[in-house]
CSV table of C-alpha atoms and ligand atoms in Angstrom, one decimal:
chain,number,residue,atom,x,y,z
A,551,MET,CA,0.1,-0.4,0.0
A,552,ARG,CA,1.9,3.1,-1.3
A,553,THR,CA,0.6,6.7,-0.2
A,554,HIS,CA,1.4,10.1,-2.6
A,555,ILE,CA,1.9,13.1,0.0
A,556,LEU,CA,1.2,16.0,-1.5
A,557,TYR,CA,2.3,19.3,0.7
A,558,THR,CA,0.8,23.0,-0.4
A,559,GLY,CA,2.4,24.9,2.1
A,560,GLY,CA,0.2,25.7,5.2
A,561,THR,CA,1.3,26.4,9.3
A,562,LEU,CA,2.1,22.7,9.4
A,563,GLY,CA,4.9,22.7,7.8
A,564,MET,CA,5.5,26.5,9.0
A,565,VAL,CA,8.7,28.6,9.9
A,566,SER,CA,9.4,31.2,12.5
A,567,THR,CA,10.6,34.7,10.4
A,568,PRO,CA,10.7,37.6,11.3
A,569,ASP,CA,8.0,38.9,9.0
A,570,GLY,CA,5.8,36.2,10.9
A,571,LEU,CA,5.7,32.3,9.9
A,572,ALA,CA,6.3,31.0,6.3
A,573,PRO,CA,7.0,27.5,4.7
A,574,GLY,CA,10.5,26.4,5.9
A,575,ALA,CA,10.5,23.5,8.0
A,576,ASP,CA,11.6,20.5,7.0
A,577,LEU,CA,9.3,17.9,6.4
A,578,THR,CA,10.4,15.3,4.7
A,579,GLY,CA,12.7,14.5,7.5
A,580,TRP,CA,10.5,15.3,10.1
A,581,LEU,CA,7.4,12.7,8.4
A,582,ASN,CA,10.2,9.9,8.4
A,583,GLN,CA,11.4,10.4,11.6
A,584,LEU,CA,7.6,10.5,12.8
A,585,LEU,CA,6.8,7.4,11.1
A,586,SER,CA,10.1,5.8,11.6
A,587,GLY,CA,9.4,1.7,13.2
A,588,THR,CA,5.8,1.8,11.9
A,589,GLU,CA,4.2,0.0,9.2
A,590,LEU,CA,4.2,2.7,7.8
A,591,ALA,CA,7.9,4.1,7.1
A,592,GLY,CA,8.7,4.1,4.0
A,593,THR,CA,4.9,3.5,2.6
A,594,PHE,CA,4.8,6.7,1.2
A,595,ASP,CA,6.1,9.6,-1.1
A,596,ILE,CA,6.3,13.4,-0.8
A,597,LEU,CA,5.9,15.8,-3.4
A,598,SER,CA,6.1,19.6,-2.4
A,599,PHE,CA,4.1,23.1,-4.4
A,600,GLU,CA,7.2,24.5,-6.0
A,601,HIS,CA,5.7,27.5,-4.4
A,602,LEU,CA,5.1,27.1,-0.6
A,603,ILE,CA,1.6,28.5,0.1
A,604,ASP,CA,0.0,30.4,3.4
A,605,SER,CA,-3.7,29.4,2.1
A,606,ALA,CA,-5.3,32.3,2.8
A,607,ASN,CA,-3.6,33.2,-0.6
A,608,ALA,CA,-4.5,30.3,-2.4
A,609,THR,CA,-6.9,30.3,-6.0
A,610,PRO,CA,-9.1,28.4,-8.2
A,611,ASP,CA,-5.7,28.4,-9.7
A,612,ASP,CA,-5.0,26.3,-7.5
A,613,TRP,CA,-7.1,23.7,-7.4
A,614,ARG,CA,-5.9,22.9,-10.8
A,615,ARG,CA,-2.5,22.8,-9.5
A,616,ILE,CA,-4.0,19.9,-7.0
A,617,VAL,CA,-5.8,17.7,-9.4
A,618,ASP,CA,-3.4,17.9,-12.0
A,619,ASP,CA,-0.1,16.9,-9.3
A,620,LEU,CA,-3.5,14.4,-7.9
A,621,TRP,CA,-4.0,12.6,-11.4
A,622,GLN,CA,-0.5,12.8,-12.7
A,623,TYR,CA,0.2,9.9,-9.6
A,624,ARG,CA,-3.3,8.4,-9.7
A,625,ASP,CA,-1.8,5.1,-10.9
A,626,ASP,CA,1.8,4.9,-8.6
A,627,ALA,CA,0.2,4.8,-5.8
A,628,ASP,CA,-3.6,3.3,-3.5
A,629,SER,CA,-4.4,6.7,-1.1
A,630,PHE,CA,-3.7,10.7,-1.1
A,631,ILE,CA,-3.3,12.9,0.5
A,632,VAL,CA,-3.3,16.5,1.1
A,633,LEU,CA,-1.3,18.6,3.4
A,634,HIS,CA,-3.7,21.9,3.0
A,635,GLY,CA,-2.9,25.3,5.4
A,636,THR,CA,-6.6,25.0,7.5
A,637,ASP,CA,-7.7,28.8,6.3
A,638,THR,CA,-9.4,27.5,2.8
A,639,LEU,CA,-8.7,24.2,3.6
A,640,ALA,CA,-12.5,23.4,3.1
A,641,TYR,CA,-12.6,25.4,0.5
A,642,THR,CA,-10.5,23.1,-1.1
A,643,SER,CA,-11.3,19.7,0.0
A,644,ALA,CA,-15.0,20.6,-1.8
A,645,ALA,CA,-12.7,21.5,-4.8
A,646,LEU,CA,-11.3,18.1,-4.5
A,647,SER,CA,-14.4,16.7,-4.0
A,648,TYR,CA,-16.3,17.7,-8.1
A,649,ALA,CA,-13.2,17.6,-9.8
A,650,LEU,CA,-12.2,13.8,-9.0
A,651,THR,CA,-15.4,12.1,-8.9
A,652,GLY,CA,-13.4,9.8,-10.9
A,653,PHE,CA,-10.3,9.7,-8.9
A,654,GLY,CA,-11.1,6.4,-7.7
A,655,LYS,CA,-9.3,5.7,-4.9
A,656,PRO,CA,-9.2,8.1,-1.0
A,657,VAL,CA,-7.5,11.2,-0.5
A,658,VAL,CA,-7.4,12.4,2.5
A,659,VAL,CA,-6.7,16.9,3.0
A,660,THR,CA,-5.6,17.9,6.3
A,661,GLY,CA,-2.9,20.0,8.1
A,662,ALA,CA,-2.8,21.6,11.4
A,663,GLN,CA,-2.8,24.6,13.1
A,664,TYR,CA,0.6,24.3,15.1
A,665,SER,CA,3.3,23.7,13.2
A,666,LEU,CA,5.2,20.9,13.5
A,667,GLY,CA,8.2,22.0,15.4
A,668,VAL,CA,6.3,23.0,18.3
A,669,VAL,CA,5.5,20.9,20.9
A,670,GLY,CA,2.6,19.4,21.9
A,671,THR,CA,1.8,20.4,17.9
A,672,ASP,CA,-1.5,19.1,16.4
A,673,ALA,CA,0.6,18.0,13.2
A,674,ALA,CA,1.4,15.1,14.2
A,675,PRO,CA,-1.5,13.1,14.1
A,676,ASN,CA,-3.4,15.2,11.8
A,677,VAL,CA,-1.3,14.0,9.6
A,678,THR,CA,-0.5,9.7,10.6
A,679,GLY,CA,-5.0,10.1,11.3
A,680,ALA,CA,-4.9,11.7,7.7
A,681,LEU,CA,-2.6,8.8,6.5
A,682,ARG,CA,-4.3,5.5,8.8
A,683,ALA,CA,-7.9,7.3,7.0
A,684,ALA,CA,-6.5,7.4,4.4
A,685,THR,CA,-4.8,3.3,4.3
A,686,SER,CA,-7.6,2.2,5.7
A,687,GLY,CA,-10.4,0.9,2.9
A,688,ARG,CA,-13.3,2.6,4.0
A,689,VAL,CA,-12.5,6.3,2.1
A,690,ASN,CA,-15.0,6.7,-0.5
A,691,GLY,CA,-14.1,10.3,-2.7
A,692,VAL,CA,-12.1,12.6,-0.7
A,693,ALA,CA,-12.4,13.9,3.5
A,694,VAL,CA,-11.0,16.4,5.6
A,695,PHE,CA,-9.1,14.1,9.0
A,696,PHE,CA,-8.7,17.6,11.6
A,697,GLY,CA,-8.5,17.6,15.9
A,698,HIS,CA,-9.0,13.0,15.8
A,699,LYS,CA,-12.0,13.2,13.7
A,700,LEU,CA,-12.6,11.9,9.7
A,701,LEU,CA,-15.1,14.2,7.6
A,702,ARG,CA,-16.4,14.9,4.1
A,703,GLY,CA,-14.5,17.0,2.7
A,704,ASN,CA,-17.7,18.8,0.9
A,705,ARG,CA,-19.2,19.4,4.1
A,706,VAL,CA,-16.6,20.8,6.4
A,707,THR,CA,-15.8,24.2,7.3
A,708,LYS,CA,-13.0,25.6,9.4
A,709,VAL,CA,-14.9,26.8,13.1
A,710,SER,CA,-11.9,27.6,15.5
A,711,SER,CA,-8.7,29.8,14.5
A,712,TRP,CA,-6.9,27.9,17.4
A,713,ALA,CA,-8.5,25.3,19.0
A,714,PHE,CA,-7.3,21.9,17.5
A,715,ASN,CA,-10.8,21.1,16.7
A,716,GLY,CA,-11.4,23.5,14.2
A,717,PHE,CA,-13.4,21.9,11.5
A,718,ASP,CA,-16.8,20.2,11.9
A,719,SER,CA,-19.4,19.5,9.0
A,720,PRO,CA,-22.5,20.5,10.6
A,721,ALA,CA,-25.1,19.5,8.1
A,722,VAL,CA,-24.2,15.7,8.2
A,723,PRO,CA,-22.5,13.3,10.7
A,724,VAL,CA,-18.0,13.1,11.1
A,725,LEU,CA,-17.4,9.7,8.8
A,726,ALA,CA,-15.2,8.6,11.5
A,727,ARG,CA,-14.1,8.9,14.9
A,728,THR,CA,-10.3,8.4,16.3
A,729,GLY,CA,-9.8,5.8,19.4
A,730,ALA,CA,-9.1,2.3,20.1
A,731,PRO,CA,-10.9,1.1,18.0
A,732,TRP,CA,-12.4,4.3,15.7
A,733,GLN,CA,-15.7,4.8,15.9
A,734,TRP,CA,-16.6,4.5,11.4
A,735,VAL,CA,-20.0,5.3,11.1
A,736,ASP,CA,-22.0,3.9,7.4
A,737,ASN,CA,-22.1,7.1,4.9
A,738,GLU,CA,-22.9,5.8,1.5
A,739,SER,CA,-21.2,7.6,-1.1
A,740,THR,CA,-24.4,10.2,-3.0
A,741,GLY,CA,-23.8,12.4,-5.3
A,742,CYS,CA,-24.3,12.1,-9.8
A,743,GLY,CA,-20.9,12.4,-10.2
A,744,TRP,CA,-19.4,14.6,-13.0
A,745,LEU,CA,-17.7,12.8,-16.9
A,746,ASP,CA,-14.0,14.1,-17.0
A,747,PRO,CA,-13.9,17.7,-15.7
A,748,ALA,CA,-12.5,20.7,-17.4
A,749,PRO,CA,-9.8,22.1,-15.6
A,750,TYR,CA,-10.2,24.8,-12.3
A,751,GLN,CA,-10.8,28.8,-14.2
A,752,ARG,CA,-10.6,31.5,-11.7
A,753,HIS,CA,-13.8,32.5,-12.3
A,754,ASP,CA,-15.6,36.1,-10.4
A,755,VAL,CA,-18.2,35.2,-7.7
A,756,LEU,CA,-19.4,38.0,-5.7
A,757,VAL,CA,-20.3,36.1,-1.4
A,758,VAL,CA,-22.3,38.8,0.2
A,759,ASP,CA,-23.3,38.7,3.5
A,760,VAL,CA,-26.7,41.0,4.7
A,761,SER,CA,-26.5,42.7,7.6
A,762,PRO,CA,-29.1,44.8,9.4
A,763,GLY,CA,-29.5,48.2,8.2
A,764,ILE,CA,-27.9,47.4,4.9
A,765,SER,CA,-29.2,49.7,2.0
A,766,ALA,CA,-29.6,49.5,-1.3
A,767,ARG,CA,-27.0,52.0,-2.7
A,768,ARG,CA,-24.5,49.4,-1.3
A,769,LEU,CA,-25.8,47.1,-2.0
A,770,ARG,CA,-25.7,47.8,-6.0
A,771,ALA,CA,-22.5,49.5,-5.7
A,772,ALA,CA,-20.9,45.6,-4.4
A,773,PHE,CA,-23.1,43.9,-8.1
A,774,ASP,CA,-21.7,46.9,-10.3
A,775,PRO,CA,-19.5,45.1,-12.8
A,776,LEU,CA,-22.0,42.6,-12.4
A,777,PRO,CA,-20.1,39.2,-10.9
A,778,GLU,CA,-21.2,35.8,-12.9
A,779,ALA,CA,-21.9,35.2,-10.4
A,780,VAL,CA,-24.1,36.4,-6.6
A,781,ILE,CA,-23.9,34.6,-3.3
A,782,LEU,CA,-26.2,36.0,-1.0
A,783,ARG,CA,-25.5,34.7,2.7
A,784,SER,CA,-29.0,36.3,4.7
A,785,PHE,CA,-30.5,35.3,7.7
A,786,GLY,CA,-32.6,32.0,9.2
A,787,VAL,CA,-34.0,30.3,6.2
A,788,GLY,CA,-32.9,33.2,4.0
A,789,ASN,CA,-34.5,35.6,5.0
A,790,ILE,CA,-33.5,39.4,3.3
A,791,PRO,CA,-34.3,42.6,4.5
A,792,SER,CA,-37.3,42.7,2.1
A,793,ASP,CA,-38.5,46.6,3.5
A,794,GLU,CA,-35.4,48.1,2.8
A,795,PRO,CA,-36.6,50.0,-0.1
A,796,GLY,CA,-35.2,49.4,-3.5
A,797,LEU,CA,-33.2,46.9,-2.1
A,798,VAL,CA,-35.1,43.5,-4.1
A,799,ASP,CA,-35.0,45.5,-7.1
A,800,ALA,CA,-31.0,45.4,-6.5
A,801,ILE,CA,-31.1,42.2,-6.1
A,802,LEU,CA,-34.2,40.9,-8.7
A,803,ASP,CA,-32.2,43.3,-11.3
A,804,VAL,CA,-29.1,40.9,-10.7
A,805,ILE,CA,-31.6,38.1,-11.5
A,806,SER,CA,-32.9,39.7,-14.2
A,807,ALA,CA,-29.2,40.5,-15.6
A,808,GLY,CA,-27.8,36.6,-16.1
A,809,THR,CA,-26.8,36.2,-13.5
A,810,PRO,CA,-27.4,34.1,-10.5
A,811,VAL,CA,-28.3,34.7,-7.3
A,812,VAL,CA,-28.5,32.0,-4.8
A,813,VAL,CA,-29.3,32.5,-1.6
A,814,ALA,CA,-27.3,30.8,1.9
A,815,SER,CA,-27.7,31.2,4.8
A,816,GLN,CA,-24.8,32.5,7.9
A,817,CYS,CA,-26.6,29.9,10.1
A,818,MET,CA,-23.7,26.8,11.0
A,819,HIS,CA,-26.6,25.0,11.0
A,820,ALA,CA,-28.9,26.2,7.3
A,821,ASP,CA,-31.1,24.5,5.8
A,822,VAL,CA,-32.4,27.4,3.6
A,823,GLN,CA,-36.2,27.5,2.0
A,824,LEU,CA,-36.5,30.0,-0.1
A,825,GLY,CA,-40.4,31.7,0.7
A,826,LYS,CA,-41.5,30.4,4.2
A,827,TYR,CA,-40.9,34.5,4.8
A,828,GLN,CA,-42.5,37.5,3.4
A,829,SER,CA,-39.2,38.4,3.1
A,830,SER,CA,-38.1,35.9,1.6
A,831,HIS,CA,-41.0,35.3,-1.1
A,832,ALA,CA,-40.0,37.5,-3.8
A,833,LEU,CA,-36.3,35.9,-3.7
A,834,THR,CA,-38.2,33.3,-5.3
A,835,GLU,CA,-40.8,35.3,-7.1
A,836,GLY,CA,-38.0,36.7,-9.8
A,837,GLY,CA,-35.8,32.7,-10.2
A,838,ALA,CA,-33.2,32.7,-6.8
A,839,ILE,CA,-31.8,29.5,-6.4
A,840,SER,CA,-31.0,27.6,-3.1
A,841,ALA,CA,-28.5,26.8,-1.0
A,842,HIS,CA,-30.0,24.0,0.3
A,843,ASP,CA,-27.4,22.1,3.9
A,844,MET,CA,-24.5,23.9,1.5
A,845,THR,CA,-21.5,25.1,3.2
A,846,LEU,CA,-20.4,28.5,2.3
A,847,GLU,CA,-17.2,26.6,1.0
A,848,ALA,CA,-19.4,24.0,-0.6
A,849,LEU,CA,-21.7,25.9,-2.4
A,850,TYR,CA,-18.3,28.7,-4.1
A,851,ALA,CA,-16.7,25.8,-4.7
A,852,LYS,CA,-19.0,24.1,-6.2
A,853,LEU,CA,-20.1,28.3,-8.1
A,854,ILE,CA,-16.5,27.7,-9.2
A,855,PHE,CA,-16.3,24.3,-10.4
A,856,LEU,CA,-19.8,24.7,-13.0
A,857,LEU,CA,-18.5,27.9,-14.6
A,858,SER,CA,-15.2,26.3,-15.2
A,859,GLN,CA,-17.0,24.1,-17.0
A,860,GLY,CA,-18.8,26.4,-19.2
A,861,ILE,CA,-21.8,26.2,-17.5
A,862,ARG,CA,-24.1,29.6,-17.4
A,863,GLY,CA,-28.0,30.9,-17.1
A,864,GLU,CA,-31.5,28.4,-15.8
A,865,GLN,CA,-28.3,25.0,-16.1
A,866,LEU,CA,-26.3,26.4,-13.7
A,867,GLY,CA,-28.9,26.7,-11.5
A,868,ARG,CA,-29.9,23.6,-12.1
A,869,TRP,CA,-26.6,22.6,-10.6
A,870,ILE,CA,-26.0,24.0,-8.4
A,871,GLU,CA,-29.5,22.1,-6.6
A,872,THR,CA,-28.1,19.2,-7.4
A,873,ASP,CA,-26.1,16.3,-5.8
A,874,ILE,CA,-23.0,16.2,-7.3
A,875,ALA,CA,-20.2,14.7,-5.0
A,876,GLY,CA,-22.3,14.7,-1.8
A,877,GLU,CA,-22.4,17.9,-1.0
A,878,ILE,CA,-25.5,18.9,-1.2
A,879,ASN,CA,-29.4,17.6,0.7
A,880,VAL,CA,-32.0,19.3,-1.5
B,1279,LIG,N1,-3.1,31.2,7.0
B,1279,LIG,C1,-2.7,29.4,7.4
B,1279,LIG,C2,-3.2,28.7,6.0
B,1279,LIG,O1,-3.6,28.6,5.5
B,1279,LIG,C3,-3.2,28.5,8.5
B,1279,LIG,C4,-3.1,27.8,8.6
B,1279,LIG,O2,-2.6,26.5,8.3
B,1279,LIG,O3,-3.4,27.1,10.2
B,1279,LIG,O4,-2.4,28.3,5.5
């Protein structure tokens, strides 16, 4: 059983510099030492991004680089691990899940809150946990291992900037919890998959939060120039301040101009139900799309994925509400 490990950057392999934490640790030496004398010694290869990044700088171009690397080494390994910064890890893992529905081998993404050289770091349990998960024979598709939990790659969100238990999947149960032995939760993978996807490209997707007192003028300014798609993070089950003069019209004008508006929720546990309240009625009538229970990260990556496939207009709305890789429960 061989594992291919791709290191993209992130705190896990960072060292202190006068300008703050930056990539530079000897990851290969550390991992060899960590696993020496265990059953996993010598079973993995490590490849690093030529330009290691803080994941705050990750873009869809990096998602494409990761996908390309995994495909390049697909036949050389049985399982795959992506080491990634935690800041945008949930976006990347969701993006990988759409692009790799035909990959056929497990991919586990992980990172750490502390660098590998810090006493008491979570880098060691996270990387060894990811290795265990990836080689377990029980992971389908893309998963995230973090803080003693294995989670679905397109259901995760970063819930803490400091806790070792930094990720959660609010809408679905965990895939497994560590322990002796690990506790696995049977979890059928769903989704229709995507045959031969085109590579990720950057697209202009606007994410905007409504807030109490937001004006139509502010919103119109955010919509100019017109983005390719809008994620409108609303209150509760999809409600907006509909009494605010001109606000609903500002949104409906965007839809009329051909830009899809997907209504998501600011709630961690979200289930968008457009039209349940009068304050979202006009959005349903005007053709807004529901994000249902998708996380922001899964929704954003899905829009970029669909736009990269050349999907536009009404078709985009249909695909947003279709389960591609287990990211949505409609
Ligand atoms: N800024 C870092 C990154 O996302 C944070 C981390 O890895 O925990 O790359």
